[in-house]
Amino acid sequence: MKKPRGTALLAALFAALFSFARADTLTVRVDLALHPVSPTLYGIFLEDINCAVDGGLYAELIRNRSFENENLWNPRSADHWEAWNVRSRENAGITLERENPLHENNPTFLRAGLEGNGFAVIRNQGFGGSALRGGIPVEEAKRYDLSLWLRFDETASREARVSVFLSDAAGNELSPRAEYRGSTETSGSWRRYEASLTAFETGGAYLSLEVTGDGIVDADMVSLMPEDRVGRDWPGGGMRRDLVEALRDLHPAFLRFPGGCVVEGTYVRSDAYNWKDSVSAPDAAGRREIPNTWGGMITMGVGYYEYFCLCEEIGALPVPVVHAGLLCQARDVKDPPLTMAETESYAGDILDLIEFALGGADTEWGALRVRMGHPEPFDLRYIAIGNENWGEAYFSRYAALSGAVKERYPEITCIVSAGPVAEGSLFRDSWTSIRRRFPGDLADEHFYMDSAWFPAHADRYDNYPRTTKVFLGEYAAHEPARGNSRPGTLYAALCEAAFMTGIERNSDVVVMSCYAPLLCREGEADWTPDLIWFNDTAVYKTPSCYVQQMFASARGDELVASETDGELFHSVTRTGNELQIKAVNLSGEAKPLKIFLPGVRDQTAEGLTLTGEKDHVNSFARPDRVVPQPFPCVCLNGEAETLLPPWSLTVLKFSLTE
Ligand code: AHR
């Protein structure tokens, strides 16, 4: 055989090492496929926690653009000035008003009352990340799309002017001005204005609104987004490109959204997530914001339409989660569940969501989707009803809600909560109810456990009955906290990897899985660890993220029979002409491994390994400390000898064709 270049040296090195240590063996029965691997096995879960969406994935750079900011834990203590301040004014009253608003769902707006040639500058500081020491991140020569709604009264339409521009903290201008004047035809009515601002410099900026002249000028929905975002034509405005690319890199088969706890809110009748608040055409001005369970506001700029578009963009199937008419049972919430009568009428909202995704232009909600810009239906196949719920209060409501879905849309798979824990009586009782009452639905398990639990339970699904399938909707390995956050170490990631070999081996029963949470903005962590971190200008992936990426990009279509004489966390799959081997070395010693691959032709396998020190983490300062490295492996005469690095996940791909 002609050996591929560079492999001779490696082969000699391994041979030398093999002479010192006894190798474990892995025997692969290439022709014996055990069962299909679920094509939806690896997905992602996007929840607006840690500023993941507003202040993160959503491309909006203006915080509190609508002046609707509220404090969830005391809804009457609104903080409508959040992120805004009046920098200077003369002969000008600057107030927030609610009479005669732009939209009843968006009642608060800014008013400048000018008299005797007044003047005022009001500015927004954005989400103010640490990389920029505050402010809105702008880049020299980059273009930003500005939009805002203005209303000039009769006097202002003759005598007032609004200028909008980027400035630094001292007020120096960092972009040209966009200038607006009213007109007699439009006086007294709201009108949307747009412009493109090009930044003069890179750094943290403020968006300044300078109002001069006489009369009353109202402003609302002041928005600024980078022009190079994804989904610029989506009604909500689009998403940050680097974060969309990071999600795409995960090769997600599905995208669960919007929660998590986010779906429930604090008052089920008034501020639980209602998908209808999240859709509108032609822009987001009429969407009703709600306070976010995790702090801040959900602006709905990433609403259901944009969510479905994102799924298409990254090739993932949507898995929407709706609340089940009762609040998070794990928190001490006071609001009573919906009555059964209320639950039955709420079922109509869930059916409307499905109609929004699937219905034709001749249906009420399908027509809205078409007006928003998507004539074709979205590829909706699942709906999850409830998050981390349990007990009769839940299951009776789930029965009513899922029953309504199944009757109208029998092709949709319903997902039922199996509670918030991995084991114990609450978990067992949930499964008993699910198997008895909803055996054909997917059971949504969630667990966050200490790292060592995961390899110790890699066989968790080996003996699960195969009838009711599992959707592992949230999981992560938790390390003890360092300071006030749990670190995303290589060790935690490898413990997850060991567990994932068990998921993959049992992918005839575990048909979907996703890590949680997905995204975290630096300085805004509500929950750690998280898969991907970002600030205003940078993104880094944790070792756990690379583990997810490596598994998802080598998933395989069928599980292949394999056995080891050692203690090796592994799984073997194949897709057409490719064989994928995943092996986890959860020890500090390099592990020699001899792989028997009868019938596999001589070749050097493409491989990747993720390795480092056990406690290593990635960070903004060292984003590449733990990243997958090329790891070739030679197969000669149906045998491959390799040395799994200490603390490593290794993925090898062998070609099965000549
Ligand atoms: O993933 C973070 C939170 O964990 C989710 O909101 C909730 O479902 C779970 O408790």
XYZ file of C-alpha atoms and ligand atoms in Angstrom:
668
model
C 0.000 0.000 0.000
C 1.153 3.534 -0.683
C 1.148 5.162 2.724
C -0.370 8.643 2.879
C 2.273 11.301 3.537
C 3.262 12.070 7.117
C 1.752 8.942 8.549
C 4.911 6.783 8.618
C 6.379 8.778 11.461
C 3.159 8.634 13.431
C 2.859 4.901 12.880
C 6.457 4.400 14.118
C 5.764 6.545 17.186
C 2.638 4.571 18.085
C 4.443 1.275 17.513
C 7.147 2.376 19.958
C 4.581 3.424 22.562
C 2.632 0.229 22.091
C 5.651 -1.749 23.070
C 5.483 -0.185 26.584
C 1.793 -0.344 27.426
C -0.853 -2.974 26.872
C -3.449 -1.672 24.490
C -7.189 -1.906 25.033
C -8.904 -3.330 22.011
C -11.972 -2.159 20.165
C -13.450 -4.637 17.740
C -15.823 -3.171 15.177
C -18.230 -5.403 13.274
C -18.477 -3.103 10.328
C -21.230 -5.091 8.608
C -23.443 -5.470 11.650
C -25.770 -2.464 11.968
C -27.781 -2.622 15.201
C -30.341 0.107 14.678
C -30.747 3.474 12.975
C -29.354 6.495 14.781
C -32.055 9.098 15.192
C -31.452 11.813 12.569
C -32.669 14.379 15.104
C -30.326 13.202 17.858
C -28.285 16.392 18.345
C -29.973 19.770 18.502
C -29.769 23.051 20.378
C -31.927 24.947 22.851
C -32.196 28.730 22.606
C -33.591 30.543 25.625
C -33.277 34.251 26.404
C -31.206 33.706 29.531
C -27.813 35.438 30.055
C -28.879 38.093 27.447
C -28.778 35.299 24.876
C -31.368 36.883 22.616
C -32.018 40.537 23.542
C -28.523 41.973 23.845
C -27.157 38.891 22.074
C -28.370 36.989 19.045
C -30.895 39.706 18.186
C -29.055 42.316 16.131
C -30.751 45.251 17.903
C -28.087 47.526 19.433
C -30.492 49.875 21.238
C -31.478 48.773 24.703
C -35.063 49.645 25.653
C -35.768 51.002 22.173
C -39.489 51.079 22.935
C -39.340 52.702 26.418
C -41.314 49.735 27.789
C -38.736 48.424 30.264
C -40.280 46.918 33.405
C -39.097 45.144 36.487
C -40.562 41.652 36.493
C -40.465 41.131 40.211
C -42.600 44.206 40.753
C -44.424 44.859 37.491
C -45.710 48.203 38.673
C -42.180 49.518 39.152
C -41.528 50.244 35.501
C -38.149 51.668 34.575
C -38.982 53.188 31.240
C -35.790 55.305 31.133
C -33.513 52.239 31.244
C -30.417 52.843 29.026
C -31.600 56.354 28.040
C -30.577 59.711 29.438
C -31.115 63.362 28.644
C -27.641 64.718 28.029
C -28.551 68.386 27.610
C -31.618 70.555 27.113
C -32.722 74.155 26.925
C -36.327 75.343 26.577
C -37.329 71.725 26.233
C -39.441 69.389 28.360
C -38.453 65.725 27.890
C -41.051 63.251 29.149
C -42.353 59.729 28.622
C -46.013 59.566 27.620
C -48.638 56.864 27.090
C -51.625 58.731 25.624
C -52.299 58.094 21.954
C -49.322 55.778 21.407
C -47.802 54.221 18.295
C -49.492 50.927 19.167
C -51.571 49.804 22.139
C -49.091 46.935 22.693
C -46.263 49.442 22.870
C -47.796 52.323 24.823
C -44.809 54.301 26.141
C -43.036 56.856 23.940
C -40.617 59.762 24.263
C -41.883 63.343 23.970
C -39.866 66.510 23.422
C -41.909 69.656 24.050
C -39.940 72.615 22.610
C -40.684 76.313 23.113
C -38.726 79.433 22.110
C -36.286 77.550 19.870
C -35.651 74.696 22.295
C -32.868 72.154 22.179
C -32.334 68.704 23.677
C -30.074 65.710 23.214
C -31.344 62.350 24.438
C -29.142 59.338 24.044
C -29.060 55.569 24.402
C -26.098 53.605 25.725
C -27.030 50.222 24.233
C -26.233 47.021 26.070
C -22.834 48.425 27.053
C -20.608 45.376 27.135
C -17.314 45.271 28.988
C -15.163 44.929 25.864
C -16.084 48.509 25.026
C -16.314 49.894 28.544
C -19.947 50.756 27.899
C -21.765 51.879 24.791
C -22.897 50.509 21.473
C -20.199 48.570 19.596
C -19.407 50.252 16.275
C -16.664 49.623 13.756
C -14.973 52.138 11.527
C -16.475 52.308 7.999
C -19.193 49.797 8.883
C -22.797 50.664 8.073
C -25.664 50.583 10.554
C -29.354 50.625 9.700
C -31.212 53.224 11.718
C -34.992 53.296 11.988
C -37.351 55.177 14.241
C -40.931 56.330 14.441
C -41.544 60.060 14.812
C -44.625 62.231 15.179
C -44.449 66.009 14.713
C -47.375 68.116 15.899
C -48.548 70.958 13.703
C -46.060 73.508 15.050
C -43.172 71.023 15.062
C -43.896 69.986 11.508
C -43.009 73.543 10.463
C -40.500 74.525 13.153
C -38.683 71.447 14.518
C -35.909 69.157 13.357
C -34.626 65.810 14.644
C -31.024 64.730 14.020
C -29.820 61.247 14.841
C -26.134 60.324 14.982
C -23.559 58.257 16.810
C -21.441 60.038 19.380
C -18.822 59.256 21.982
C -19.288 59.849 25.710
C -18.146 63.463 25.365
C -20.688 64.105 22.615
C -18.226 64.096 19.672
C -19.930 62.861 16.547
C -18.933 59.407 15.342
C -21.176 59.261 12.266
C -22.921 61.623 9.840
C -26.332 62.882 10.936
C -29.657 61.599 9.703
C -31.997 64.607 9.723
C -35.776 64.609 9.872
C -38.393 67.321 9.572
C -42.132 66.945 9.686
C -44.521 67.999 6.964
C -48.001 69.454 7.047
C -49.419 66.324 5.390
C -48.063 64.015 8.083
C -48.396 66.331 11.090
C -50.033 64.577 14.016
C -49.369 61.047 12.663
C -46.668 58.531 13.389
C -44.287 57.842 10.541
C -41.348 55.453 10.244
C -38.016 56.884 9.092
C -34.925 55.002 7.992
C -31.303 55.854 7.297
C -27.900 54.220 7.086
C -25.171 55.540 9.394
C -21.498 54.765 8.701
C -19.267 54.899 11.774
C -16.154 57.113 11.657
C -14.305 55.094 14.313
C -14.227 51.765 16.107
C -15.295 51.762 19.746
C -18.197 52.274 22.117
C -20.790 54.798 20.952
C -24.094 56.330 22.003
C -27.038 56.906 19.719
C -27.976 60.552 20.111
C -31.298 62.148 19.199
C -30.982 65.910 18.930
C -34.283 67.775 18.803
C -34.380 71.506 18.024
C -36.962 74.174 17.259
C -40.538 74.544 18.451
C -43.525 72.283 18.941
C -43.991 68.713 20.134
C -42.013 65.800 18.696
C -42.708 62.200 19.764
C -40.334 59.266 19.169
C -40.616 55.500 19.618
C -39.012 52.225 18.460
C -35.573 53.754 17.991
C -33.528 50.993 16.393
C -29.962 50.520 15.181
C -28.648 47.302 13.660
C -25.433 46.389 11.841
C -26.075 46.164 8.122
C -24.169 42.863 7.800
C -26.611 40.916 9.981
C -28.432 37.715 9.026
C -32.123 38.116 8.174
C -32.066 41.824 7.338
C -35.448 41.431 5.639
C -37.113 39.601 8.514
C -39.771 41.836 10.082
C -38.052 41.726 13.484
C -34.840 42.952 11.876
C -32.384 40.057 11.939
C -29.607 38.459 13.943
C -25.941 38.922 14.772
C -23.926 37.130 12.101
C -21.079 35.733 14.229
C -23.548 34.124 16.645
C -25.672 32.648 13.857
C -22.482 31.141 12.416
C -21.574 29.677 15.812
C -25.017 28.025 15.943
C -24.648 26.729 12.399
C -21.268 25.174 13.337
C -23.125 22.969 15.813
C -24.922 21.207 12.913
C -28.142 21.235 14.930
C -30.876 18.899 13.771
C -33.433 20.938 15.719
C -33.797 24.168 17.657
C -35.868 24.192 20.848
C -37.268 27.668 21.726
C -38.167 29.912 23.621
C -37.735 28.212 27.028
C -37.117 26.973 29.588
C -38.557 29.092 32.345
C -39.035 31.917 29.853
C -42.254 30.347 28.565
C -43.999 30.701 31.875
C -43.474 34.229 33.172
C -44.750 35.114 36.631
C -48.415 35.723 35.966
C -49.785 33.092 33.643
C -52.749 35.180 32.535
C -50.834 38.393 31.810
C -47.139 37.905 31.149
C -46.544 34.301 30.160
C -44.968 34.037 26.714
C -47.784 34.297 24.184
C -46.577 33.571 20.664
C -49.135 36.031 19.255
C -47.282 38.883 20.991
C -44.187 37.917 19.001
C -45.483 38.265 15.442
C -46.413 41.313 13.398
C -45.912 42.805 9.978
C -44.192 44.860 8.701
C -41.874 45.579 11.662
C -41.747 44.862 15.378
C -43.524 48.071 16.506
C -46.753 46.287 17.459
C -45.244 43.380 19.358
C -45.983 43.308 23.057
C -42.835 43.085 25.158
C -42.896 41.028 28.333
C -40.612 41.046 31.352
C -38.097 38.224 31.144
C -38.059 35.694 33.988
C -34.261 36.006 33.910
C -34.242 39.824 34.036
C -34.674 42.590 31.454
C -37.308 42.471 28.769
C -38.186 40.117 25.966
C -38.599 42.601 23.122
C -40.032 39.954 20.785
C -37.715 41.246 18.039
C -36.804 37.575 17.723
C -40.362 36.312 17.621
C -41.849 33.138 16.236
C -41.463 34.200 12.613
C -37.759 34.991 13.053
C -37.306 31.778 15.041
C -38.746 29.696 12.212
C -36.546 31.592 9.732
C -33.473 30.966 11.882
C -34.284 27.256 11.865
C -34.311 27.321 8.064
C -31.105 29.350 8.016
C -29.144 26.819 10.076
C -30.894 23.699 8.806
C -32.662 22.834 12.064
C -36.218 21.624 12.663
C -38.220 23.882 14.980
C -39.269 22.569 18.393
C -41.467 25.276 19.905
C -42.260 25.081 23.601
C -45.527 26.525 24.913
C -46.556 26.733 28.546
C -49.144 24.284 29.832
C -51.355 26.773 31.632
C -49.437 26.584 34.875
C -46.310 28.328 36.073
C -42.936 26.885 36.932
C -43.673 24.435 39.744
C -40.070 24.523 40.943
C -40.360 28.213 41.868
C -42.592 29.666 44.502
C -45.094 31.346 42.220
C -48.413 32.540 43.485
C -50.507 32.755 40.322
C -52.971 29.832 40.160
C -53.010 27.621 37.043
C -55.515 28.221 34.287
C -58.830 26.570 35.110
C -59.730 23.653 32.864
C -62.192 25.904 31.032
C -59.445 28.504 30.494
C -57.096 25.708 29.417
C -59.532 24.566 26.748
C -59.770 28.037 25.318
C -55.970 28.465 25.532
C -55.657 25.326 23.360
C -56.911 27.547 20.536
C -53.723 29.655 20.785
C -51.571 26.551 20.341
C -53.589 25.476 17.301
C -53.189 28.999 15.919
C -49.412 28.720 16.288
C -49.435 25.527 14.267
C -51.657 27.202 11.688
C -49.201 30.117 11.559
C -46.428 27.641 10.662
C -48.337 25.281 8.387
C -51.539 26.970 7.235
C -52.227 28.234 3.734
C -52.790 31.834 2.712
C -56.527 31.158 3.066
C -56.217 30.629 6.838
C -56.110 33.497 9.337
C -52.667 32.756 10.782
C -51.168 31.239 7.631
C -52.098 34.497 5.912
C -50.144 36.468 8.528
C -47.052 34.309 7.839
C -47.469 35.020 4.129
C -47.801 38.779 4.799
C -44.678 38.635 6.925
C -42.748 37.304 3.939
C -42.879 33.485 3.959
C -45.433 32.063 1.491
C -44.264 28.478 2.013
C -45.146 26.687 5.262
C -42.414 26.198 7.844
C -41.298 22.626 8.546
C -43.063 22.247 11.899
C -43.275 18.650 13.151
C -43.095 18.964 16.960
C -44.633 20.918 19.773
C -43.592 20.752 23.412
C -46.302 21.599 25.934
C -44.944 22.536 29.340
C -41.446 22.903 30.752
C -40.262 20.974 33.815
C -43.837 20.309 34.986
C -45.202 17.310 36.829
C -48.187 15.926 38.738
C -51.894 15.809 37.994
C -52.192 19.606 37.733
C -49.868 19.348 34.752
C -50.882 16.066 33.167
C -54.594 16.942 33.126
C -53.829 20.207 31.312
C -51.323 18.497 29.029
C -54.010 15.928 28.118
C -56.436 18.684 27.122
C -53.855 20.718 25.193
C -52.086 17.841 23.422
C -55.496 16.231 22.747
C -56.575 19.349 20.855
C -53.325 19.320 18.850
C -53.591 15.619 17.990
C -57.178 15.956 16.899
C -56.474 18.823 14.469
C -52.872 17.930 13.523
C -52.299 14.184 13.990
C -48.972 14.463 12.150
C -47.472 16.721 14.863
C -45.509 14.970 17.618
C -46.290 16.278 21.104
C -43.569 16.505 23.743
C -44.532 15.976 27.383
C -42.452 17.044 30.389
C -40.910 14.328 32.552
C -40.091 16.907 35.228
C -36.916 18.728 36.257
C -34.861 15.882 37.795
C -32.917 12.801 36.675
C -34.099 10.358 39.309
C -36.230 9.926 42.435
C -39.947 9.581 43.022
C -41.046 12.704 41.135
C -39.140 11.446 38.083
C -40.491 7.887 38.379
C -44.077 9.078 38.899
C -43.806 11.331 35.851
C -42.639 8.428 33.706
C -45.398 6.185 35.058
C -48.014 8.760 34.043
C -46.401 9.340 30.654
C -46.156 5.625 29.814
C -49.741 5.053 30.900
C -51.392 8.125 29.387
C -49.172 9.440 26.579
C -47.020 6.533 25.404
C -46.736 7.808 21.838
C -45.450 11.262 22.839
C -41.821 12.208 23.442
C -40.868 12.441 27.115
C -38.788 15.543 27.864
C -36.135 14.817 30.508
C -34.036 17.594 32.098
C -31.087 17.177 34.423
C -28.111 19.187 35.581
C -25.787 16.960 37.604
C -22.226 17.067 38.865
C -19.692 16.044 36.242
C -18.847 12.594 37.640
C -22.527 11.600 37.482
C -22.443 11.574 33.683
C -19.828 8.867 32.981
C -21.245 6.893 35.905
C -24.603 6.931 34.092
C -23.446 6.407 30.516
C -25.536 3.224 30.597
C -28.665 5.145 31.759
C -30.698 4.330 28.670
C -29.457 0.754 28.093
C -32.497 -0.737 29.763
C -35.162 1.862 29.041
C -38.262 0.292 27.495
C -38.149 1.091 23.792
C -41.798 2.134 23.463
C -41.938 5.744 24.670
C -39.080 7.767 23.213
C -36.945 10.279 25.070
C -36.271 13.918 24.236
C -33.387 14.919 26.500
C -34.338 18.596 26.388
C -31.843 20.061 28.892
C -28.675 18.708 30.441
C -25.159 19.773 31.421
C -22.336 18.593 33.679
C -21.802 20.994 36.551
C -18.442 21.577 38.180
C -18.169 23.147 41.626
C -18.391 26.946 41.389
C -15.219 29.033 41.148
C -16.239 32.408 42.543
C -19.828 32.895 41.487
C -19.818 30.783 38.357
C -19.423 27.145 37.438
C -16.534 26.772 34.983
C -16.950 25.057 31.631
C -13.902 22.794 31.968
C -12.549 20.195 29.595
C -13.313 17.595 32.258
C -17.017 18.529 32.392
C -17.127 18.407 28.598
C -15.545 14.939 28.519
C -17.991 13.686 31.148
C -20.771 14.858 28.820
C -18.993 13.160 25.914
C -18.834 9.862 27.818
C -22.576 10.152 28.498
C -23.259 11.042 24.873
C -21.685 7.798 23.691
C -24.441 6.175 25.763
C -27.084 8.389 24.162
C -25.809 7.494 20.728
C -25.734 3.764 21.498
C -29.336 4.121 22.661
C -30.529 6.410 19.936
C -33.359 4.022 19.175
C -34.953 5.344 22.387
C -33.278 8.724 22.898
C -34.290 10.455 19.707
C -33.400 14.081 20.521
C -31.006 15.770 22.919
C -29.711 19.257 23.620
C -27.372 20.895 26.105
C -28.495 23.926 28.134
C -28.046 26.847 28.230
C -26.699 27.770 24.813
C -25.494 31.389 24.915
C -24.103 33.775 27.510
C -23.175 37.426 27.253
C -20.052 38.360 29.242
C -21.079 40.081 32.468
C -24.716 38.944 32.192
C -24.512 35.331 33.373
C -27.741 34.239 35.057
C -26.658 30.624 34.772
C -23.351 28.828 34.213
C -21.926 26.845 32.507
C -23.050 27.801 28.994
C -22.074 26.492 25.594
C -21.016 29.701 23.803
C -19.878 33.017 25.298
C -19.878 36.367 23.583
C -19.388 40.055 24.220
C -19.899 43.028 21.899
C -17.115 42.039 19.572
C -16.000 38.460 20.240
C -17.355 34.921 20.540
C -15.711 31.880 22.077
C -16.809 28.271 22.383
C -16.413 26.163 25.495
C -15.012 22.614 25.450
C -18.626 21.403 25.859
C -19.506 23.259 22.665
C -16.755 21.450 20.784
C -17.990 18.136 22.161
C -21.490 18.870 20.826
C -20.010 19.963 17.509
C -17.826 16.855 17.175
C -20.691 14.481 17.931
C -23.159 16.246 15.650
C -20.766 16.357 12.712
C -20.077 12.625 12.992
C -23.529 11.404 13.977
C -23.924 8.551 11.525
C -27.123 6.922 10.298
C -26.762 3.508 11.909
C -25.228 2.188 15.091
C -22.537 -0.405 14.333
C -21.789 -3.341 16.650
C -18.551 -2.943 18.579
C -16.955 -4.272 21.733
C -13.987 -3.415 23.879
C -11.970 -5.439 26.363
C -11.162 -2.298 28.335
C -13.168 0.448 29.955
C -13.615 2.709 27.014
C -16.537 5.080 26.521
C -17.165 4.711 22.838
C -19.705 4.423 20.074
C -19.396 3.423 16.436
C -21.739 4.534 13.678
C -21.745 4.632 9.914
C -23.241 6.737 7.174
C -23.163 5.252 3.699
C -19.464 4.861 3.039
C -18.153 6.366 6.218
C -17.480 4.753 9.576
C -17.354 7.044 12.632
C -15.672 6.036 15.888
C -15.977 8.183 18.998
C -13.802 7.368 21.999
C -13.410 9.193 25.299
C -10.326 8.883 27.467
C -11.422 10.070 30.880
C -8.027 9.663 32.514
C -4.795 11.593 32.805
C -2.809 8.855 31.027
C -2.527 8.357 27.291
C -4.475 5.216 26.373
C -3.119 2.844 23.695
C -5.968 1.446 21.634
C -5.927 -1.267 19.004
C -8.949 -1.082 16.703
C -9.932 -4.160 14.714
C -11.699 -3.113 11.551
C -12.103 -6.294 9.521
C -12.653 -5.553 5.852
C -11.767 -1.866 6.096
C -9.247 -0.881 3.446
C -5.800 0.512 4.165
C -5.969 4.267 4.705
C -5.283 7.112 7.047
C -8.502 8.077 8.783
C -9.501 11.674 9.153
C -9.597 12.327 12.860
C -10.042 15.040 15.439
C -9.186 15.074 19.101
C -10.184 17.483 21.850
C -7.628 17.344 24.636
C -5.779 19.433 27.231
C -5.442 19.669 30.974
C -8.458 18.488 32.934
C -9.227 21.931 34.362
C -8.621 23.909 31.214
C -11.300 26.341 30.115
C -11.562 28.664 27.138
C -12.001 32.397 27.652
C -12.026 35.692 25.759
C -8.299 35.956 26.487
C -7.597 32.355 25.399
C -10.458 31.244 23.158
C -8.358 28.471 21.573
C -6.960 26.822 24.660
C -9.091 23.702 24.145
C -10.057 23.200 20.511
C -10.274 20.102 18.305
C -6.935 19.195 16.698
C -6.313 17.019 13.627
C -5.675 13.416 14.660
C -4.917 11.036 11.781
C -5.041 7.293 12.356
C -3.595 4.633 10.058
C -5.527 1.476 9.247
C -3.374 -1.326 7.803
C -4.646 -4.821 7.093
C -7.878 -4.157 8.985
C -6.150 -2.929 12.140
C -5.472 0.550 13.495
C -3.228 1.356 16.413
C -3.634 4.650 18.123
C -2.892 6.420 21.362
C -5.817 8.315 22.796
C -4.423 11.458 24.433
C -5.026 11.943 28.168
C -8.333 13.729 28.915
C -9.633 13.506 25.375
C -12.522 12.959 23.016
C -11.346 11.492 19.713
C -13.476 11.120 16.613
C -12.131 9.025 13.724
C -13.735 8.753 10.312
C -12.766 5.809 8.079
C -13.844 5.510 4.488
C -15.511 2.190 3.632
C -14.977 2.411 -0.119
C -11.957 1.622 -2.275
O -31.452 26.120 31.192
C -31.725 26.980 32.262
C -33.033 26.678 32.966
O -32.951 25.412 33.553
C -34.258 26.579 32.114
O -34.869 27.799 31.935
C -35.169 25.682 32.893
O -35.988 24.903 32.066
C -34.241 24.861 33.726
O -34.575 24.888 35.038
